[in-house]
PDB file of C-alpha atoms in Angstrom:
ATOM      1  CA  MET A  20       0.113   0.190   0.015  1.00 47.00           C
ATOM      2  CA  ASP A  21       1.572   3.448  -1.254  1.00 45.00           C
ATOM      3  CA  THR A  22       2.158   6.435   1.598  1.00 43.00           C
ATOM      4  CA  ASN A  23      -1.328   8.611  -0.049  1.00 47.00           C
ATOM      5  CA  ARG A  24      -3.438   4.839   0.130  1.00 48.00           C
ATOM      6  CA  CYS A  25      -1.955   4.369   3.637  1.00 46.00           C
ATOM      7  CA  LYS A  26      -3.450   8.230   4.794  1.00 45.00           C
ATOM      8  CA  LYS A  27      -6.514   7.771   2.890  1.00 46.00           C
ATOM      9  CA  TRP A  28      -7.673   4.297   4.377  1.00 47.00           C
ATOM     10  CA  TRP A  29      -6.276   6.121   8.055  1.00 45.00           C
ATOM     11  CA  ILE A  30      -8.755   9.290   7.778  1.00 46.00           C
ATOM     12  CA  HIS A  31     -11.393   6.668   6.519  1.00 49.00           C
ATOM     13  CA  SER A  32     -10.573   4.323   9.293  1.00 49.00           C
ATOM     14  CA  ARG A  33     -10.671   6.494  12.436  1.00 45.00           C
ATOM     15  CA  GLY A  34     -14.646   7.088  12.363  1.00 44.00           C
ATOM     16  CA  ARG A  35     -15.162   3.470  12.517  1.00 44.00           C
ATOM     17  CA  PHE A  36     -12.043   2.380  14.380  1.00 41.00           C
ATOM     18  CA  PRO A  37     -11.800   5.199  17.233  1.00 40.00           C
ATOM     19  CA  ASP A  38      -9.959   3.226  19.530  1.00 44.00           C
ATOM     20  CA  LEU A  39      -6.928   2.707  17.579  1.00 42.00           C
ATOM     21  CA  LEU A  40      -4.863   4.660  20.483  1.00 43.00           C
ATOM     22  CA  PRO A  41      -4.714   2.733  23.329  1.00 42.00           C
ATOM     23  CA  LEU A  42      -4.017  -0.281  21.111  1.00 41.00           C
ATOM     24  CA  LEU A  43      -0.872   1.799  19.969  1.00 42.00           C
ATOM     25  CA  ILE A  44       0.367   2.678  23.257  1.00 39.00           C
ATOM     26  CA  CYS A  45       0.039  -1.005  24.589  1.00 41.00           C
ATOM     27  CA  LEU A  46       2.733  -1.785  20.970  1.00 39.00           C
ATOM     28  CA  LEU A  47       4.741   0.916  22.954  1.00 39.00           C
ATOM     29  CA  VAL A  48       5.414  -1.365  25.563  1.00 38.00           C
ATOM     30  CA  LEU A  49       5.217  -4.710  23.729  1.00 38.00           C
ATOM     31  CA  SER A  50       7.924  -6.316  25.329  1.00 36.00           C
ATOM     32  CA  MET A  51       6.808  -5.196  28.870  1.00 37.00           C
ATOM     33  CA  THR A  52       6.691  -8.631  31.085  1.00 35.00           C
ATOM     34  CA  GLU A  53       3.985  -7.191  33.088  1.00 37.00           C
ATOM     35  CA  ALA A  54       0.921  -9.919  34.754  1.00 34.00           C
ATOM     36  CA  LYS A  55       0.440 -12.743  37.455  1.00 34.00           C
ATOM     37  CA  ALA A  56       1.480 -15.322  36.469  1.00 37.00           C
ATOM     38  CA  GLN A  57       0.387 -19.167  37.769  1.00 37.00           C
ATOM     39  CA  ASP A  58       3.028 -21.969  39.419  1.00 38.00           C
ATOM     40  CA  ALA A  59       4.064 -24.790  37.691  1.00 34.00           C
ATOM     41  CA  SER A  60       6.257 -27.631  38.900  1.00 32.00           C
ATOM     42  CA  GLN A  61       7.001 -29.280  35.477  1.00 39.00           C
ATOM     43  CA  SER A  62      10.156 -29.176  34.114  1.00 42.00           C
ATOM     44  CA  PRO A  63      11.757 -25.761  33.511  1.00 44.00           C
ATOM     45  CA  SER A  64      13.180 -26.144  30.136  1.00 39.00           C
ATOM     46  CA  LYS A  65       9.344 -26.051  28.817  1.00 39.00           C
ATOM     47  CA  ARG A  66       7.223 -24.833  31.198  1.00 39.00           C
ATOM     48  CA  PRO A  67       3.652 -23.440  30.114  1.00 36.00           C
ATOM     49  CA  LEU A  68       1.938 -21.485  32.859  1.00 36.00           C
ATOM     50  CA  GLN A  69      -1.553 -21.054  32.042  1.00 37.00           C
ATOM     51  CA  GLY A  70      -3.976 -20.608  29.321  1.00 40.00           C
ATOM     52  CA  GLY A  71      -3.996 -21.117  25.610  1.00 48.00           C
ATOM     53  CA  VAL A  72      -3.310 -19.701  22.085  1.00 72.00           C
ATOM     54  CA  ASN A  73      -6.687 -18.018  21.821  1.00 89.00           C
ATOM     55  CA  LEU A  74      -7.945 -14.437  22.666  1.00 93.00           C
ATOM     56  CA  ASP A  75     -10.381 -13.652  25.422  1.00 92.00           C
ATOM     57  CA  ASP A  76     -14.156 -13.442  23.611  1.00 93.00           C
ATOM     58  CA  THR A  77     -14.850 -11.227  27.169  1.00 93.00           C
ATOM     59  CA  LEU A  78     -12.910  -9.885  30.217  1.00 94.00           C
ATOM     60  CA  PRO A  79     -13.830  -9.260  33.616  1.00 94.00           C
ATOM     61  CA  PRO A  80     -14.745  -5.340  34.338  1.00 94.00           C
ATOM     62  CA  VAL A  81     -11.221  -3.530  35.271  1.00 93.00           C
ATOM     63  CA  PRO A  82     -11.230  -2.266  39.028  1.00 90.00           C
ATOM     64  CA  GLN A  83     -13.809   0.322  40.574  1.00 90.00           C
ATOM     65  CA  GLU A  84     -10.865   2.443  40.829  1.00 89.00           C
ATOM     66  CA  PHE A  85      -9.698   2.344  37.303  1.00 91.00           C
ATOM     67  CA  GLN A  86     -13.010   2.978  36.106  1.00 93.00           C
ATOM     68  CA  ILE A  87     -13.772   6.298  33.955  1.00 93.00           C
ATOM     69  CA  GLY A  88     -14.395   9.029  36.113  1.00 92.00           C
ATOM     70  CA  SER A  89     -12.086   8.157  39.031  1.00 91.00           C
ATOM     71  CA  GLN A  90      -8.996   9.960  39.960  1.00 89.00           C
ATOM     72  CA  ILE A  91      -5.732   8.049  39.697  1.00 85.00           C
ATOM     73  CA  GLY A  92      -3.823   9.006  43.434  1.00 79.00           C
ATOM     74  CA  ASP A  93      -1.107   7.767  45.314  1.00 74.00           C
ATOM     75  CA  ALA A  94      -2.943   4.356  46.244  1.00 73.00           C
ATOM     76  CA  GLN A  95      -3.011   3.454  42.189  1.00 74.00           C
ATOM     77  CA  LEU A  96       0.422   4.514  41.705  1.00 72.00           C
ATOM     78  CA  ARG A  97       2.311   3.182  44.261  1.00 69.00           C
ATOM     79  CA  SER A  98       4.940   0.629  43.743  1.00 61.00           C
ATOM     80  CA  GLN A  99       4.031  -2.959  44.175  1.00 68.00           C
ATOM     81  CA  THR A 100       6.909  -6.174  44.771  1.00 71.00           C
ATOM     82  CA  PRO A 101       6.208  -8.619  41.481  1.00 81.00           C
ATOM     83  CA  ASP A 102       5.599 -12.207  42.264  1.00 86.00           C
ATOM     84  CA  ASN A 103       8.543 -14.380  42.010  1.00 93.00           C
ATOM     85  CA  MET A 104       7.841 -15.984  38.781  1.00 94.00           C
ATOM     86  CA  TRP A 105      10.326 -16.722  36.043  1.00 97.00           C
ATOM     87  CA  PHE A 106      10.973 -18.451  32.712  1.00 97.00           C
ATOM     88  CA  PRO A 107      13.578 -19.904  30.118  1.00 97.00           C
ATOM     89  CA  ILE A 108      14.114 -18.264  27.139  1.00 98.00           C
ATOM     90  CA  PRO A 109      16.601 -19.445  24.179  1.00 98.00           C
ATOM     91  CA  ASN A 110      19.423 -17.944  23.747  1.00 98.00           C
ATOM     92  CA  TRP A 111      18.550 -16.037  20.401  1.00 98.00           C
ATOM     93  CA  LEU A 112      15.794 -14.129  22.298  1.00 98.00           C
ATOM     94  CA  ALA A 113      18.323 -12.695  24.984  1.00 98.00           C
ATOM     95  CA  GLY A 114      19.877  -9.223  24.629  1.00 98.00           C
ATOM     96  CA  LYS A 115      18.729  -5.807  24.326  1.00 98.00           C
ATOM     97  CA  TRP A 116      16.573  -5.175  21.388  1.00 97.00           C
ATOM     98  CA  HIS A 117      15.486  -2.320  19.404  1.00 95.00           C
ATOM     99  CA  SER A 118      12.505  -1.624  16.467  1.00 94.00           C
ATOM    100  CA  GLU A 119      11.403   1.422  14.683  1.00 92.00           C
ATOM    101  CA  THR A 120       8.356   0.414  12.563  1.00 93.00           C
ATOM    102  CA  LYS A 121       5.378  -2.109  12.828  1.00 93.00           C
ATOM    103  CA  LEU A 122       3.127  -4.157  10.448  1.00 96.00           C
ATOM    104  CA  ILE A 123      -0.696  -3.424  11.032  1.00 95.00           C
ATOM    105  CA  ASP A 124      -1.877  -6.819   8.317  1.00 95.00           C
ATOM    106  CA  TYR A 125      -5.691  -6.816   9.820  1.00 97.00           C
ATOM    107  CA  VAL A 126      -7.697  -4.505  11.925  1.00 96.00           C
ATOM    108  CA  GLN A 127     -11.855  -5.662  12.732  1.00 96.00           C
ATOM    109  CA  ASP A 128     -14.103  -3.890  14.546  1.00 96.00           C
ATOM    110  CA  CYS A 129     -15.544  -6.290  16.928  1.00 94.00           C
ATOM    111  CA  LYS A 130     -18.993  -4.785  17.404  1.00 92.00           C
ATOM    112  CA  THR A 131     -19.865  -4.819  13.666  1.00 95.00           C
ATOM    113  CA  GLY A 132     -17.426  -7.060  12.340  1.00 95.00           C
ATOM    114  CA  ALA A 133     -16.291  -4.562   9.383  1.00 96.00           C
ATOM    115  CA  SER A 134     -12.717  -5.512   8.719  1.00 96.00           C
ATOM    116  CA  GLN A 135      -9.899  -3.825   7.097  1.00 94.00           C
ATOM    117  CA  SER A 136      -6.223  -5.637   5.594  1.00 94.00           C
ATOM    118  CA  PRO A 137      -4.339  -2.587   5.245  1.00 92.00           C
ATOM    119  CA  HIS A 138      -0.816  -3.750   5.353  1.00 91.00           C
ATOM    120  CA  LEU A 139       0.051  -0.316   6.869  1.00 94.00           C
ATOM    121  CA  VAL A 140       3.619   0.336   8.012  1.00 94.00           C
ATOM    122  CA  VAL A 141       3.133   2.733  11.373  1.00 91.00           C
ATOM    123  CA  LYS A 142       6.672   4.214  12.623  1.00 88.00           C
ATOM    124  CA  GLU A 143       6.920   3.290  16.515  1.00 83.00           C
ATOM    125  CA  VAL A 144      10.099   3.242  18.031  1.00 85.00           C
ATOM    126  CA  ASP A 145      10.313   0.442  20.963  1.00 86.00           C
ATOM    127  CA  SER A 146      13.438  -0.784  23.091  1.00 87.00           C
ATOM    128  CA  ALA A 147      13.047  -3.993  25.007  1.00 90.00           C
ATOM    129  CA  LEU A 148      15.125  -6.296  26.902  1.00 94.00           C
ATOM    130  CA  HIS A 149      15.041 -10.419  27.113  1.00 97.00           C
ATOM    131  CA  GLY A 150      16.841 -12.407  30.159  1.00 98.00           C
ATOM    132  CA  HIS A 151      18.005 -11.561  33.793  1.00 98.00           C
ATOM    133  CA  GLN A 152      19.850 -14.466  34.856  1.00 98.00           C
ATOM    134  CA  ARG A 153      21.710 -17.611  34.013  1.00 98.00           C
ATOM    135  CA  ASP A 154      21.582 -20.746  36.111  1.00 98.00           C
ATOM    136  CA  LYS A 155      24.078 -23.334  36.295  1.00 97.00           C
ATOM    137  CA  THR A 156      23.738 -24.929  33.086  1.00 97.00           C
ATOM    138  CA  GLY A 157      23.597 -21.529  31.807  1.00 97.00           C
ATOM    139  CA  ARG A 158      20.248 -21.622  30.831  1.00 97.00           C
ATOM    140  CA  ILE A 159      18.889 -17.787  30.388  1.00 98.00           C
ATOM    141  CA  TRP A 160      16.037 -17.220  32.531  1.00 98.00           C
ATOM    142  CA  GLU A 161      13.483 -13.786  32.573  1.00 97.00           C
ATOM    143  CA  PHE A 162      11.615 -12.684  35.192  1.00 96.00           C
ATOM    144  CA  ILE A 163       8.289 -11.673  35.015  1.00 93.00           C
ATOM    145  CA  GLN A 164       8.278  -8.013  36.922  1.00 86.00           C
ATOM    146  CA  ILE A 165       4.452  -8.096  37.941  1.00 85.00           C
ATOM    147  CA  PRO A 166       2.449  -6.413  38.850  1.00 81.00           C
ATOM    148  CA  GLN A 167       3.436  -2.916  37.203  1.00 80.00           C
ATOM    149  CA  MET A 168       2.461   0.403  36.599  1.00 82.00           C
ATOM    150  CA  ARG A 169       4.130   2.738  33.629  1.00 79.00           C
ATOM    151  CA  LYS A 170       3.270   5.971  32.690  1.00 79.00           C
ATOM    152  CA  LEU A 171       3.231   7.192  29.226  1.00 73.00           C
ATOM    153  CA  GLY A 172       3.337  11.095  27.536  1.00 69.00           C
ATOM    154  CA  LEU A 173       0.672  11.603  25.281  1.00 68.00           C
ATOM    155  CA  ALA A 174      -0.015  15.450  23.777  1.00 64.00           C
ATOM    156  CA  HIS A 175      -3.213  15.782  25.573  1.00 67.00           C
ATOM    157  CA  GLY A 176      -2.649  14.191  28.868  1.00 70.00           C
ATOM    158  CA  SER A 177      -1.593  11.039  30.291  1.00 76.00           C
ATOM    159  CA  ALA A 178      -1.627   7.487  29.980  1.00 85.00           C
ATOM    160  CA  TYR A 179      -0.598   4.705  32.352  1.00 88.00           C
ATOM    161  CA  VAL A 180      -0.129   1.040  31.361  1.00 87.00           C
ATOM    162  CA  ARG A 181      -1.200  -1.292  34.342  1.00 87.00           C
ATOM    163  CA  ALA A 182       0.157  -5.031  33.493  1.00 86.00           C
ATOM    164  CA  VAL A 183      -2.293  -7.475  34.538  1.00 87.00           C
ATOM    165  CA  ARG A 184      -1.375 -10.982  33.586  1.00 90.00           C
ATOM    166  CA  LYS A 185       1.131 -13.083  31.474  1.00 91.00           C
ATOM    167  CA  ASP A 186       1.101 -16.320  30.798  1.00 92.00           C
ATOM    168  CA  ILE A 187       3.961 -17.972  28.982  1.00 94.00           C
ATOM    169  CA  ILE A 188       2.291 -20.299  26.520  1.00 95.00           C
ATOM    170  CA  GLU A 189       5.621 -21.911  24.734  1.00 94.00           C
ATOM    171  CA  SER A 190       9.159 -21.227  24.941  1.00 95.00           C
ATOM    172  CA  ASP A 191      11.292 -23.739  23.444  1.00 94.00           C
ATOM    173  CA  PRO A 192      14.157 -23.128  21.186  1.00 95.00           C
ATOM    174  CA  GLN A 193      11.723 -22.796  18.051  1.00 95.00           C
ATOM    175  CA  GLU A 194       9.542 -20.051  19.044  1.00 97.00           C
ATOM    176  CA  VAL A 195       8.247 -17.973  22.117  1.00 97.00           C
ATOM    177  CA  ILE A 196       4.614 -17.538  22.321  1.00 97.00           C
ATOM    178  CA  ILE A 197       3.674 -15.145  25.730  1.00 95.00           C
ATOM    179  CA  LYS A 198      -0.196 -14.303  26.331  1.00 95.00           C
ATOM    180  CA  VAL A 199      -0.355 -10.447  28.018  1.00 93.00           C
ATOM    181  CA  LEU A 200      -3.230  -8.820  29.660  1.00 94.00           C
ATOM    182  CA  SER A 201      -2.949  -4.937  30.331  1.00 93.00           C
ATOM    183  CA  ASN A 202      -4.721  -2.022  31.574  1.00 93.00           C
ATOM    184  CA  GLN A 203      -4.609   0.509  29.303  1.00 90.00           C
ATOM    185  CA  ILE A 204      -5.543   4.114  31.321  1.00 92.00           C
ATOM    186  CA  THR A 205      -6.080   7.601  29.857  1.00 90.00           C
ATOM    187  CA  VAL A 206      -6.465  10.642  32.474  1.00 90.00           C
ATOM    188  CA  ASN A 207      -6.799  14.299  32.146  1.00 87.00           C
ATOM    189  CA  ASP A 208      -3.675  16.017  33.642  1.00 81.00           C
ATOM    190  CA  LYS A 209      -5.313  18.972  35.382  1.00 84.00           C
ATOM    191  CA  ASP A 210      -7.312  16.673  37.859  1.00 87.00           C
ATOM    192  CA  GLN A 211      -5.447  12.967  37.361  1.00 86.00           C
ATOM    193  CA  GLN A 212      -9.281  12.073  36.383  1.00 91.00           C
ATOM    194  CA  ILE A 213      -9.853   8.490  34.380  1.00 92.00           C
ATOM    195  CA  VAL A 214     -11.150   9.807  30.738  1.00 92.00           C
ATOM    196  CA  SER A 215     -10.720   6.023  28.894  1.00 92.00           C
ATOM    197  CA  SER A 216      -9.845   2.836  30.481  1.00 94.00           C
ATOM    198  CA  ASN A 217      -9.335   0.079  28.130  1.00 93.00           C
ATOM    199  CA  GLN A 218      -8.323  -3.404  28.280  1.00 95.00           C
ATOM    200  CA  VAL A 219      -5.491  -5.070  25.420  1.00 94.00           C
ATOM    201  CA  GLN A 220      -4.691  -8.522  25.475  1.00 96.00           C
ATOM    202  CA  GLN A 221      -2.122  -9.805  23.260  1.00 95.00           C
ATOM    203  CA  ILE A 222      -0.385 -13.126  22.049  1.00 96.00           C
ATOM    204  CA  GLY A 223       2.434 -12.436  21.070  1.00 96.00           C
ATOM    205  CA  THR A 224       4.606 -14.865  18.765  1.00 97.00           C
ATOM    206  CA  TYR A 225       8.528 -14.899  18.634  1.00 98.00           C
ATOM    207  CA  THR A 226      10.615 -16.474  16.478  1.00 98.00           C
ATOM    208  CA  GLN A 227      14.378 -15.712  15.205  1.00 98.00           C
ATOM    209  CA  LEU A 228      14.471 -15.150  11.315  1.00 97.00           C
ATOM    210  CA  ASP A 229      19.218 -14.654  11.546  1.00 97.00           C
ATOM    211  CA  ASP A 230      21.354 -14.231  14.742  1.00 96.00           C
ATOM    212  CA  GLY A 231      20.671 -10.419  16.028  1.00 97.00           C
ATOM    213  CA  LEU A 232      17.231 -10.655  13.996  1.00 98.00           C
ATOM    214  CA  VAL A 233      13.729 -11.395  15.814  1.00 98.00           C
ATOM    215  CA  GLN A 234      10.309 -11.592  14.151  1.00 98.00           C
ATOM    216  CA  LEU A 235       7.268 -11.090  16.541  1.00 97.00           C
ATOM    217  CA  ASN A 236       3.872 -11.568  15.290  1.00 97.00           C
ATOM    218  CA  ALA A 237       1.375 -10.363  17.562  1.00 96.00           C
ATOM    219  CA  SER A 238      -2.643 -10.876  17.626  1.00 96.00           C
ATOM    220  CA  LEU A 239      -4.371  -7.827  19.606  1.00 95.00           C
ATOM    221  CA  ARG A 240      -7.819  -7.654  21.244  1.00 96.00           C
ATOM    222  CA  ASN A 241      -9.109  -4.114  22.550  1.00 95.00           C
ATOM    223  CA  PHE A 242     -11.665  -4.320  25.670  1.00 96.00           C
ATOM    224  CA  ASP A 243     -13.692  -1.675  27.139  1.00 94.00           C
ATOM    225  CA  HIS A 244     -13.655  -1.225  30.767  1.00 92.00           C
ATOM    226  CA  ASP A 245     -16.387  -3.213  31.423  1.00 94.00           C
ATOM    227  CA  GLY A 246     -14.890  -6.106  29.269  1.00 95.00           C
ATOM    228  CA  THR A 247     -16.679  -6.057  25.707  1.00 96.00           C
ATOM    229  CA  PRO A 248     -14.250  -6.711  23.192  1.00 96.00           C
ATOM    230  CA  ILE A 249     -14.125  -3.684  20.991  1.00 96.00           C
ATOM    231  CA  GLN A 250     -11.290  -3.870  18.308  1.00 96.00           C
ATOM    232  CA  MET A 251      -9.077  -7.057  17.108  1.00 96.00           C
ATOM    233  CA  GLN A 252      -5.598  -6.332  15.047  1.00 96.00           C
ATOM    234  CA  LYS A 253      -3.079  -8.347  13.766  1.00 96.00           C
ATOM    235  CA  GLN A 254       0.571  -7.269  13.677  1.00 96.00           C
ATOM    236  CA  SER A 255       4.060  -8.039  13.195  1.00 97.00           C
ATOM    237  CA  LEU A 256       7.442  -5.753  13.691  1.00 95.00           C
ATOM    238  CA  THR A 257      11.417  -7.004  13.345  1.00 97.00           C
ATOM    239  CA  MET A 258      13.502  -6.591  16.391  1.00 97.00           C
ATOM    240  CA  ARG A 259      17.359  -6.238  15.496  1.00 98.00           C
ATOM    241  CA  ARG A 260      19.454  -7.149  18.989  1.00 98.00           C
ATOM    242  CA  THR A 261      21.982  -4.001  20.372  1.00 98.00           C
ATOM    243  CA  ALA A 262      23.492  -5.406  22.731  1.00 98.00           C
ATOM    244  CA  PRO A 263      24.317  -8.812  23.764  1.00 98.00           C
ATOM    245  CA  TYR A 264      23.344 -10.806  26.717  1.00 98.00           C
ATOM    246  CA  GLN A 265      24.165 -10.138  30.208  1.00 97.00           C
ATOM    247  CA  ASP A 266      23.423 -10.878  33.738  1.00 97.00           C
ATOM    248  CA  ILE A 267      21.518  -8.215  35.533  1.00 97.00           C
ATOM    249  CA  ASP A 268      21.757  -8.759  39.460  1.00 96.00           C
ATOM    250  CA  THR A 269      19.179  -6.154  40.248  1.00 95.00           C
ATOM    251  CA  LEU A 270      15.901  -4.692  39.162  1.00 91.00           C
ATOM    252  CA  ASP A 271      14.185  -1.514  40.403  1.00 85.00           C
ATOM    253  CA  GLY A 272      15.507  -2.699  43.862  1.00 88.00           C
ATOM    254  CA  LEU A 273      15.270  -6.492  43.589  1.00 92.00           C
ATOM    255  CA  ASP A 274      18.078  -8.761  44.189  1.00 96.00           C
ATOM    256  CA  LEU A 275      17.889 -11.366  41.149  1.00 97.00           C
ATOM    257  CA  LYS A 276      20.149 -13.542  41.639  1.00 96.00           C
ATOM    258  CA  ARG A 277      18.575 -14.130  45.110  1.00 96.00           C
ATOM    259  CA  LEU A 278      15.010 -14.532  43.781  1.00 97.00           C
ATOM    260  CA  LEU A 279      15.837 -16.902  40.942  1.00 97.00           C
ATOM    261  CA  ALA A 280      17.595 -19.258  43.513  1.00 97.00           C
ATOM    262  CA  ASP A 281      14.554 -18.885  45.544  1.00 97.00           C
ATOM    263  CA  TYR A 282      12.421 -19.860  42.374  1.00 97.00           C
ATOM    264  CA  LEU A 283      14.677 -22.620  41.664  1.00 98.00           C
ATOM    265  CA  THR A 284      14.149 -24.395  45.065  1.00 97.00           C
ATOM    266  CA  LYS A 285       9.808 -23.640  44.908  1.00 96.00           C
ATOM    267  CA  ILE A 286       9.793 -25.485  41.723  1.00 96.00           C
ATOM    268  CA  GLY A 287      11.778 -28.429  42.770  1.00 97.00           C
ATOM    269  CA  HIS A 288      15.147 -27.593  40.965  1.00 97.00           C
ATOM    270  CA  PRO A 289      17.673 -26.578  43.836  1.00 97.00           C
ATOM    271  CA  GLU A 290      20.288 -28.258  41.306  1.00 97.00           C
ATOM    272  CA  LEU A 291      20.009 -25.785  38.866  1.00 97.00           C
ATOM    273  CA  ILE A 292      21.085 -22.911  41.112  1.00 97.00           C
ATOM    274  CA  PRO A 293      24.408 -21.170  40.295  1.00 93.00           C
ATOM    275  CA  ALA A 294      27.291 -20.909  42.352  1.00 88.00           C
ATOM    276  CA  SER A 295      27.800 -17.898  44.310  1.00 81.00           C
ATOM    277  CA  LYS A 296      30.443 -15.431  43.168  1.00 66.00           C
TER     278      LYS A 296
END
């Protein structure tokens, strides 16, 4: 699709798909590891947590304190200690990553069923980090930093991305599939009143294209504050590695070396705890 056709499609679609902004915000934090994962006592080499490969048809409403008309205060923004959850990742996904654009392949209005296949390239600069610690065998593990609340600046206010849940569907040498749920909250800067509160659920599949090159294919569904589906998108982007993997011993004041040791003990694999340096 050429530039002029893209612009015409975008202008035409805004009236039919008015809620694209929360999804665009979600993609800014595409690689954020946010949500509450369930424990599992399976082998750490392949440990799905819970869930399937399908997006949900409906969701529970967001809590009252995050509903439209409420005000964001210190209680909601206070930092929370994440649950101690980890999952192993393949070496090709470990390191620091960067992407410049994404491709929107499909958009559907869940209320009317109307759809578009725009194949639209959108500029969206994003950086991500995957992998935090190695176990005794050298396998790389990623910490699930959930719950978490992050603030984003917008042209006419502020937005908060509240991580709700993260399920690891697959993590093996061929692909990594992650299902994430987040609450996208937009507020008025004058009084911090919530003017929109949508939920975004995403299933992302990471595959290796080449050394230092990873493809992310994502299906997203946008829900309103009551959990009713609004819109679905299918998107893809290419990430380039900008720095190799390095152990991260502390993160936001958390001792990751100790947390991984505690987690490996909890799942019955204390033999994987690396020796203290």
